[in-house]
Each structure stands twice: as structure tokens, then as C-alpha cells.
């Protein structure tokens, strides 16, 4: 599933091509995404200008003159900006055709993505209203994490991946942040002190910022044509490295399941 750095990189890639351009039409080849694309969506967005692009968690937001398009890439989705006349490939389910002759094409082999239009403020939409703060904006810090952890017992990795607590800390970046903060991913979240949470919050910010700057860990979700790996994959310290030596102490990295997700950690450096 695309994580926050990948979604942010997608946003930065497509924004210059879409901002200020008027929509000619919406061409839907397959409505059966995670939620079916409503039948009136084509009528609602036709002729509107794309005023601005933004992001809330892993949702991309296309602000129009009379509403907002919400896009989520699901488990396997990707976006491309290309000429409208280029024939669609398999799993190219949707084209947002623009009056400059280009289109935003959505590919989604597993059909877990989202393409919805809302006339209401996007912050009020049921898919977004419950989301926690953005990790790179004010409102997220160690004191916030410490306060929210009181009275909870789940593993700290599960805790920081809860979108109701903070959005966008996916599996890869949770593993990396906990390693850099020296915290074992299975440690109960209510057994971590305030100072350790302050360090963890700083590491989450640092890891996500670096990943965004380096294009994330994969570029399959983006407008770029090469489809090559994101540079941040070269910076991963523990994720996907089970059995390899810890970059700090040399002890083999371990892998275990926590909250139904693979977790990677150093048994010596993380406690």
C-alpha cells in the first residue's frame, strides 16, 4: 500500500500538470473500486477548473470550483499524467480528461482505490473526519503521543500506525522510526516515557521528511516514467533486512508479526 511519502511525492509530481487546468470530462471504464464511483460523478466534475491540489493522510484532494475530488490509491493503485489519446492498458479504470489534451489516468489492479467527488468541505467527509494530525505539521509531537498512550496497552508500533492517532505512519516508516529511536516495536505503548516519545516523534518526522525528499521507497505510484525504485530504499536500516547485521551493533535483525504486519528490529539496540 502506498505510504505517506509515496502519496506526497505523487502529489508533487502531478500538481504542476493539473493546477489551473479545466476538466473536459471524466471517463470511467470500471466503477467497481473500493466504493463504486457514483453515476453522477461525470456530470458533477465536467467543466470545472482544478484550483489546487492537496493531501490529507493518504488521500489526494483535487479542489475544484464547486467541490473536491478525493483519490486514494488503495493497495496497488497508481496515477499517470499523459496524453488522452494514448490507449488505456489493462486495469486503467479511469481518466480525468483535461482541456489541454492530457489526462490523469488511474490504474488499480486490485480495485481497492477510491475516486469520489464531494460538494462539502473535505474535512467533513466521513473518510477524513476521524483522521488524526499530520506528522509533519503542528499538533504532533512527543507530548501528544505520550498523552494519547495513557490507558492503552497495544504495541507501540500498532499505536503509531493508528490513523485515528496520527495519519501516514505506514509499516515501513514505523519500523524505521522505532529503530532510530531505540524502541522495541512490541513494547506496550503505555510503558514508554515522555522523553522517549519525544525522540520517537522527532524520528518519525525525520524519517518521513527524508523519504519524501528521496521519493519514498518505490516510484510505481507516481507520474515519473522510469518506474524505478525510490532512493530512500537505500537508507532503510531494518525493514526487509531480517538476518542481516544491525548497522549499529552487528547483531542479526529479527522479524516478527505485530498487529498482522511484519516488524523488523534489532534485539540489542531496541528495548
mmCIF file of C-alpha atoms in Angstrom:
data_model
loop_
_atom_site.group_PDB
_atom_site.id
_atom_site.type_symbol
_atom_site.label_atom_id
_atom_site.label_comp_id
_atom_site.label_asym_id
_atom_site.label_seq_id
_atom_site.Cartn_x
_atom_site.Cartn_y
_atom_site.Cartn_z
ATOM 1 C CA UNK A 1 0.000 0.000 0.000
ATOM 2 C CA UNK A 2 1.377 3.467 -0.832
ATOM 3 C CA UNK A 3 2.553 5.247 2.320
ATOM 4 C CA UNK A 4 2.589 8.948 3.105
ATOM 5 C CA UNK A 5 5.930 9.776 1.413
ATOM 6 C CA UNK A 6 4.807 8.000 -1.757
ATOM 7 C CA UNK A 7 1.485 9.840 -1.740
ATOM 8 C CA UNK A 8 3.212 13.171 -1.091
ATOM 9 C CA UNK A 9 5.610 12.503 -3.961
ATOM 10 C CA UNK A 10 2.657 11.631 -6.188
ATOM 11 C CA UNK A 11 1.050 14.938 -5.236
ATOM 12 C CA UNK A 12 4.191 16.907 -6.042
ATOM 13 C CA UNK A 13 4.512 15.072 -9.359
ATOM 14 C CA UNK A 14 1.005 15.622 -10.674
ATOM 15 C CA UNK A 15 0.250 19.069 -9.246
ATOM 16 C CA UNK A 16 2.144 21.132 -11.871
ATOM 17 C CA UNK A 17 0.280 19.306 -14.660
ATOM 18 C CA UNK A 18 -3.213 19.732 -13.179
ATOM 19 C CA UNK A 19 -3.285 23.021 -11.280
ATOM 20 C CA UNK A 20 -5.389 25.625 -13.079
ATOM 21 C CA UNK A 21 -6.497 23.286 -15.879
ATOM 22 C CA UNK A 22 -10.174 22.796 -16.703
ATOM 23 C CA UNK A 23 -11.715 19.310 -16.777
ATOM 24 C CA UNK A 24 -13.143 18.285 -20.144
ATOM 25 C CA UNK A 25 -14.773 15.046 -18.984
ATOM 26 C CA UNK A 26 -14.418 12.059 -16.704
ATOM 27 C CA UNK A 27 -14.150 8.707 -18.449
ATOM 28 C CA UNK A 28 -14.920 5.771 -16.133
ATOM 29 C CA UNK A 29 -14.239 2.292 -17.535
ATOM 30 C CA UNK A 30 -14.725 0.447 -14.257
ATOM 31 C CA UNK A 31 -16.838 1.799 -11.400
ATOM 32 C CA UNK A 32 -16.248 -1.087 -9.008
ATOM 33 C CA UNK A 33 -13.472 0.344 -6.870
ATOM 34 C CA UNK A 34 -13.407 0.100 -3.061
ATOM 35 C CA UNK A 35 -16.539 2.226 -3.186
ATOM 36 C CA UNK A 36 -18.304 2.366 -6.568
ATOM 37 C CA UNK A 37 -17.787 5.596 -8.478
ATOM 38 C CA UNK A 38 -21.266 7.233 -8.331
ATOM 39 C CA UNK A 39 -23.091 7.503 -11.647
ATOM 40 C CA UNK A 40 -23.408 11.297 -11.429
ATOM 41 C CA UNK A 41 -19.677 11.926 -10.868
ATOM 42 C CA UNK A 42 -19.063 12.616 -14.563
ATOM 43 C CA UNK A 43 -21.741 15.300 -14.585
ATOM 44 C CA UNK A 44 -20.561 16.842 -11.307
ATOM 45 C CA UNK A 45 -16.935 17.406 -12.323
ATOM 46 C CA UNK A 46 -17.345 18.183 -16.044
ATOM 47 C CA UNK A 47 -16.203 21.685 -16.962
ATOM 48 C CA UNK A 48 -14.804 22.568 -13.554
ATOM 49 C CA UNK A 49 -11.339 24.040 -13.126
ATOM 50 C CA UNK A 50 -8.825 22.372 -10.818
ATOM 51 C CA UNK A 51 -7.942 25.188 -8.444
ATOM 52 C CA UNK A 52 -5.488 23.449 -6.120
ATOM 53 C CA UNK A 53 -4.190 20.047 -5.058
ATOM 54 C CA UNK A 54 -3.589 18.866 -1.524
ATOM 55 C CA UNK A 55 -3.387 15.819 0.697
ATOM 56 C CA UNK A 56 -4.987 14.572 3.907
ATOM 57 C CA UNK A 57 -3.290 11.436 5.180
ATOM 58 C CA UNK A 58 -3.090 9.108 2.180
ATOM 59 C CA UNK A 59 -5.953 10.826 0.345
ATOM 60 C CA UNK A 60 -5.172 13.149 -2.551
ATOM 61 C CA UNK A 61 -7.510 16.140 -2.794
ATOM 62 C CA UNK A 62 -8.274 17.908 -6.067
ATOM 63 C CA UNK A 63 -10.010 21.174 -5.178
ATOM 64 C CA UNK A 64 -12.469 22.207 -7.894
ATOM 65 C CA UNK A 65 -14.631 25.294 -8.267
ATOM 66 C CA UNK A 66 -17.656 23.606 -6.685
ATOM 67 C CA UNK A 67 -16.319 20.736 -4.630
ATOM 68 C CA UNK A 68 -13.399 18.346 -4.183
ATOM 69 C CA UNK A 69 -12.287 15.047 -5.731
ATOM 70 C CA UNK A 70 -10.936 12.518 -3.195
ATOM 71 C CA UNK A 71 -8.478 9.919 -4.511
ATOM 72 C CA UNK A 72 -6.922 7.018 -2.619
ATOM 73 C CA UNK A 73 -4.569 4.588 -4.340
ATOM 74 C CA UNK A 74 -5.546 1.578 -2.235
ATOM 75 C CA UNK A 75 -3.229 -1.428 -2.266
ATOM 76 C CA UNK A 76 -1.972 -1.262 -5.849
ATOM 77 C CA UNK A 77 -3.144 1.957 -7.463
ATOM 78 C CA UNK A 78 -1.082 4.446 -9.417
ATOM 79 C CA UNK A 79 -1.566 7.717 -11.264
ATOM 80 C CA UNK A 80 -0.087 8.945 -14.529
ATOM 81 C CA UNK A 81 -0.425 12.222 -16.395
ATOM 82 C CA UNK A 82 -0.289 11.511 -20.125
ATOM 83 C CA UNK A 83 -1.869 12.420 -23.448
ATOM 84 C CA UNK A 84 -5.557 11.499 -23.571
ATOM 85 C CA UNK A 85 -5.202 9.734 -26.927
ATOM 86 C CA UNK A 86 -2.836 7.079 -25.538
ATOM 87 C CA UNK A 87 -4.796 3.801 -25.388
ATOM 88 C CA UNK A 88 -5.519 2.523 -21.871
ATOM 89 C CA UNK A 89 -3.813 -0.586 -20.577
ATOM 90 C CA UNK A 90 -5.360 -3.330 -18.518
ATOM 91 C CA UNK A 91 -6.569 -2.046 -15.115
ATOM 92 C CA UNK A 92 -6.629 1.586 -16.320
ATOM 93 C CA UNK A 93 -10.067 2.178 -14.852
ATOM 94 C CA UNK A 94 -10.465 5.940 -15.038
ATOM 95 C CA UNK A 95 -9.316 9.006 -16.994
ATOM 96 C CA UNK A 96 -9.834 12.568 -15.802
ATOM 97 C CA UNK A 97 -9.558 14.204 -19.229
ATOM 98 C CA UNK A 98 -8.384 17.820 -19.336
ATOM 99 C CA UNK A 99 -8.951 20.510 -21.932
ATOM 100 C CA UNK A 100 -5.235 20.805 -22.662
ATOM 101 C CA UNK A 101 -5.309 17.328 -24.214
ATOM 102 C CA UNK A 102 -3.826 15.468 -21.268
ATOM 103 C CA UNK A 103 -5.467 13.246 -18.688
ATOM 104 C CA UNK A 104 -4.915 11.955 -15.188
ATOM 105 C CA UNK A 105 -5.124 8.174 -15.558
ATOM 106 C CA UNK A 106 -5.803 5.922 -12.586
ATOM 107 C CA UNK A 107 -4.624 2.317 -12.677
ATOM 108 C CA UNK A 108 -5.763 -0.035 -9.932
ATOM 109 C CA UNK A 109 -5.290 -3.793 -10.496
ATOM 110 C CA UNK A 110 -6.853 -4.790 -7.169
ATOM 111 C CA UNK A 111 -9.592 -2.134 -7.278
ATOM 112 C CA UNK A 112 -9.063 -1.043 -3.653
ATOM 113 C CA UNK A 113 -8.692 2.601 -4.621
ATOM 114 C CA UNK A 114 -11.133 5.478 -4.198
ATOM 115 C CA UNK A 115 -12.359 8.174 -6.591
ATOM 116 C CA UNK A 116 -15.166 10.243 -5.096
ATOM 117 C CA UNK A 117 -16.489 13.766 -5.507
ATOM 118 C CA UNK A 118 -17.939 15.776 -2.637
ATOM 119 C CA UNK A 119 -19.549 19.237 -2.669
ATOM 120 C CA UNK A 120 -18.872 19.607 1.071
ATOM 121 C CA UNK A 121 -15.602 20.660 2.768
ATOM 122 C CA UNK A 122 -13.348 17.581 2.528
ATOM 123 C CA UNK A 123 -12.509 17.763 6.243
ATOM 124 C CA UNK A 124 -16.152 16.913 6.933
ATOM 125 C CA UNK A 125 -16.227 13.854 4.676
ATOM 126 C CA UNK A 126 -16.724 10.576 6.605
ATOM 127 C CA UNK A 127 -13.478 9.178 5.186
ATOM 128 C CA UNK A 128 -11.444 12.089 6.545
ATOM 129 C CA UNK A 129 -13.274 13.455 9.580
ATOM 130 C CA UNK A 130 -11.836 10.914 12.039
ATOM 131 C CA UNK A 131 -8.190 11.197 11.000
ATOM 132 C CA UNK A 132 -5.520 12.262 13.485
ATOM 133 C CA UNK A 133 -2.984 15.072 12.978
ATOM 134 C CA UNK A 134 -0.407 15.100 10.207
ATOM 135 C CA UNK A 135 3.012 14.001 11.496
ATOM 136 C CA UNK A 136 4.809 16.854 9.722
ATOM 137 C CA UNK A 137 2.522 19.610 10.973
ATOM 138 C CA UNK A 138 1.940 21.308 14.305
ATOM 139 C CA UNK A 139 -0.089 19.288 16.773
ATOM 140 C CA UNK A 140 2.096 16.209 16.518
ATOM 141 C CA UNK A 141 4.959 15.808 18.986
ATOM 142 C CA UNK A 142 6.198 13.581 21.789
ATOM 143 C CA UNK A 143 3.920 15.117 24.380
ATOM 144 C CA UNK A 144 0.931 14.376 22.174
ATOM 145 C CA UNK A 145 1.991 10.726 21.775
ATOM 146 C CA UNK A 146 2.670 10.341 25.483
ATOM 147 C CA UNK A 147 -0.744 11.723 26.384
ATOM 148 C CA UNK A 148 -2.617 9.533 23.898
ATOM 149 C CA UNK A 149 -0.776 6.406 25.082
ATOM 150 C CA UNK A 150 -2.075 6.679 28.636
ATOM 151 C CA UNK A 151 -4.639 3.966 29.342
ATOM 152 C CA UNK A 152 -3.723 1.935 26.240
ATOM 153 C CA UNK A 153 -1.815 -1.356 26.145
ATOM 154 C CA UNK A 154 -1.213 -2.121 22.483
ATOM 155 C CA UNK A 155 2.256 -2.472 20.995
ATOM 156 C CA UNK A 156 3.863 0.878 20.260
ATOM 157 C CA UNK A 157 4.205 0.002 16.564
ATOM 158 C CA UNK A 158 0.459 -0.650 16.321
ATOM 159 C CA UNK A 159 -0.119 2.554 18.276
ATOM 160 C CA UNK A 160 1.795 4.862 15.923
ATOM 161 C CA UNK A 161 0.224 3.241 12.847
ATOM 162 C CA UNK A 162 -3.306 4.072 14.045
ATOM 163 C CA UNK A 163 -4.681 6.694 11.621
ATOM 164 C CA UNK A 164 -7.028 7.974 14.318
ATOM 165 C CA UNK A 165 -3.908 8.900 16.304
ATOM 166 C CA UNK A 166 -1.666 10.184 13.511
ATOM 167 C CA UNK A 167 -2.003 9.781 9.753
ATOM 168 C CA UNK A 168 0.526 8.392 7.350
ATOM 169 C CA UNK A 169 2.931 6.392 9.541
ATOM 170 C CA UNK A 170 2.840 3.195 7.500
ATOM 171 C CA UNK A 171 4.595 -0.083 8.147
ATOM 172 C CA UNK A 172 7.946 0.674 6.555
ATOM 173 C CA UNK A 173 8.356 4.041 8.240
ATOM 174 C CA UNK A 174 7.094 2.808 11.616
ATOM 175 C CA UNK A 175 9.812 0.141 11.601
ATOM 176 C CA UNK A 176 12.494 2.624 10.671
ATOM 177 C CA UNK A 177 11.393 5.285 13.180
ATOM 178 C CA UNK A 178 11.291 2.834 16.085
ATOM 179 C CA UNK A 179 14.756 1.544 15.243
ATOM 180 C CA UNK A 180 16.207 5.037 15.107
ATOM 181 C CA UNK A 181 14.514 5.892 18.403
ATOM 182 C CA UNK A 182 15.812 2.673 20.022
ATOM 183 C CA UNK A 183 12.311 1.422 20.939
ATOM 184 C CA UNK A 184 11.242 -2.216 20.567
ATOM 185 C CA UNK A 185 8.163 -2.377 18.281
ATOM 186 C CA UNK A 186 6.314 -4.776 20.614
ATOM 187 C CA UNK A 187 6.803 -2.663 23.729
ATOM 188 C CA UNK A 188 3.430 -1.668 25.270
ATOM 189 C CA UNK A 189 2.712 1.921 24.343
ATOM 190 C CA UNK A 190 1.792 2.848 27.935
ATOM 191 C CA UNK A 191 5.217 1.727 29.183
ATOM 192 C CA UNK A 192 7.188 4.358 27.303
ATOM 193 C CA UNK A 193 8.195 7.614 28.971
ATOM 194 C CA UNK A 194 7.652 11.140 27.777
ATOM 195 C CA UNK A 195 11.286 11.732 26.739
ATOM 196 C CA UNK A 196 11.378 8.552 24.670
ATOM 197 C CA UNK A 197 8.177 9.628 22.943
ATOM 198 C CA UNK A 198 9.741 12.999 22.196
ATOM 199 C CA UNK A 199 12.613 11.244 20.485
ATOM 200 C CA UNK A 200 10.224 8.914 18.623
ATOM 201 C CA UNK A 201 8.169 11.842 17.342
ATOM 202 C CA UNK A 202 11.348 13.530 16.120
ATOM 203 C CA UNK A 203 12.469 10.335 14.370
ATOM 204 C CA UNK A 204 9.066 9.896 12.713
ATOM 205 C CA UNK A 205 9.317 13.439 11.368
ATOM 206 C CA UNK A 206 12.902 12.881 10.229
ATOM 207 C CA UNK A 207 12.242 9.555 8.522
ATOM 208 C CA UNK A 208 9.170 10.822 6.676
ATOM 209 C CA UNK A 209 10.880 14.049 5.613
ATOM 210 C CA UNK A 210 13.877 12.152 4.241
ATOM 211 C CA UNK A 211 11.636 9.676 2.434
ATOM 212 C CA UNK A 212 9.629 12.469 0.816
ATOM 213 C CA UNK A 213 12.818 14.222 -0.296
ATOM 214 C CA UNK A 214 14.129 10.961 -1.802
ATOM 215 C CA UNK A 215 10.910 9.845 -3.487
ATOM 216 C CA UNK A 216 9.854 7.207 -0.983
ATOM 217 C CA UNK A 217 10.713 3.540 -1.329
ATOM 218 C CA UNK A 218 9.033 2.984 -4.702
ATOM 219 C CA UNK A 219 8.027 5.154 -7.620
ATOM 220 C CA UNK A 220 5.302 2.874 -9.002
ATOM 221 C CA UNK A 221 2.606 5.275 -7.788
ATOM 222 C CA UNK A 222 3.943 8.415 -9.431
ATOM 223 C CA UNK A 223 3.907 10.468 -12.577
ATOM 224 C CA UNK A 224 7.540 9.651 -13.427
ATOM 225 C CA UNK A 225 8.049 7.409 -16.429
ATOM 226 C CA UNK A 226 11.029 5.305 -15.322
ATOM 227 C CA UNK A 227 9.189 3.330 -12.623
ATOM 228 C CA UNK A 228 12.479 2.810 -10.826
ATOM 229 C CA UNK A 229 12.936 2.399 -7.082
ATOM 230 C CA UNK A 230 12.764 5.388 -4.770
ATOM 231 C CA UNK A 231 16.143 6.366 -3.384
ATOM 232 C CA UNK A 232 15.001 6.092 0.241
ATOM 233 C CA UNK A 233 15.062 2.297 -0.041
ATOM 234 C CA UNK A 234 18.853 2.600 0.141
ATOM 235 C CA UNK A 235 18.523 4.266 3.551
ATOM 236 C CA UNK A 236 16.439 1.560 5.222
ATOM 237 C CA UNK A 237 18.161 0.289 8.357
ATOM 238 C CA UNK A 238 15.944 -2.629 9.391
ATOM 239 C CA UNK A 239 12.887 -3.015 7.169
ATOM 240 C CA UNK A 240 13.182 -6.090 4.944
ATOM 241 C CA UNK A 241 16.604 -6.954 6.402
ATOM 242 C CA UNK A 242 15.838 -9.950 8.618
ATOM 243 C CA UNK A 243 19.020 -11.932 9.288
ATOM 244 C CA UNK A 244 21.306 -9.131 8.168
ATOM 245 C CA UNK A 245 23.618 -7.452 10.695
ATOM 246 C CA UNK A 246 22.305 -4.421 12.569
ATOM 247 C CA UNK A 247 24.032 -1.303 11.192
ATOM 248 C CA UNK A 248 24.781 -0.218 14.777
ATOM 249 C CA UNK A 249 25.821 -3.327 16.701
ATOM 250 C CA UNK A 250 26.116 -6.116 14.144
ATOM 251 C CA UNK A 251 23.558 -8.423 15.783
ATOM 252 C CA UNK A 252 21.173 -10.048 13.246
ATOM 253 C CA UNK A 253 17.950 -8.149 12.570
ATOM 254 C CA UNK A 254 14.867 -10.098 13.624
ATOM 255 C CA UNK A 255 11.415 -10.312 12.118
ATOM 256 C CA UNK A 256 8.086 -10.981 13.836
ATOM 257 C CA UNK A 257 4.394 -10.320 13.285
ATOM 258 C CA UNK A 258 2.897 -7.450 15.251
ATOM 259 C CA UNK A 259 -0.657 -6.401 14.543
ATOM 260 C CA UNK A 260 -0.766 -8.609 11.419
ATOM 261 C CA UNK A 261 2.201 -6.759 9.910
ATOM 262 C CA UNK A 262 5.835 -7.764 9.518
ATOM 263 C CA UNK A 263 8.077 -5.996 12.025
ATOM 264 C CA UNK A 264 11.846 -5.735 11.838
ATOM 265 C CA UNK A 265 14.033 -4.770 14.783
ATOM 266 C CA UNK A 266 17.387 -5.203 16.489
ATOM 267 C CA UNK A 267 17.027 -7.193 19.749
ATOM 268 C CA UNK A 268 20.045 -5.388 21.234
ATOM 269 C CA UNK A 269 19.550 -1.774 20.149
ATOM 270 C CA UNK A 270 15.781 -1.608 20.726
ATOM 271 C CA UNK A 271 14.205 -2.069 24.140
#
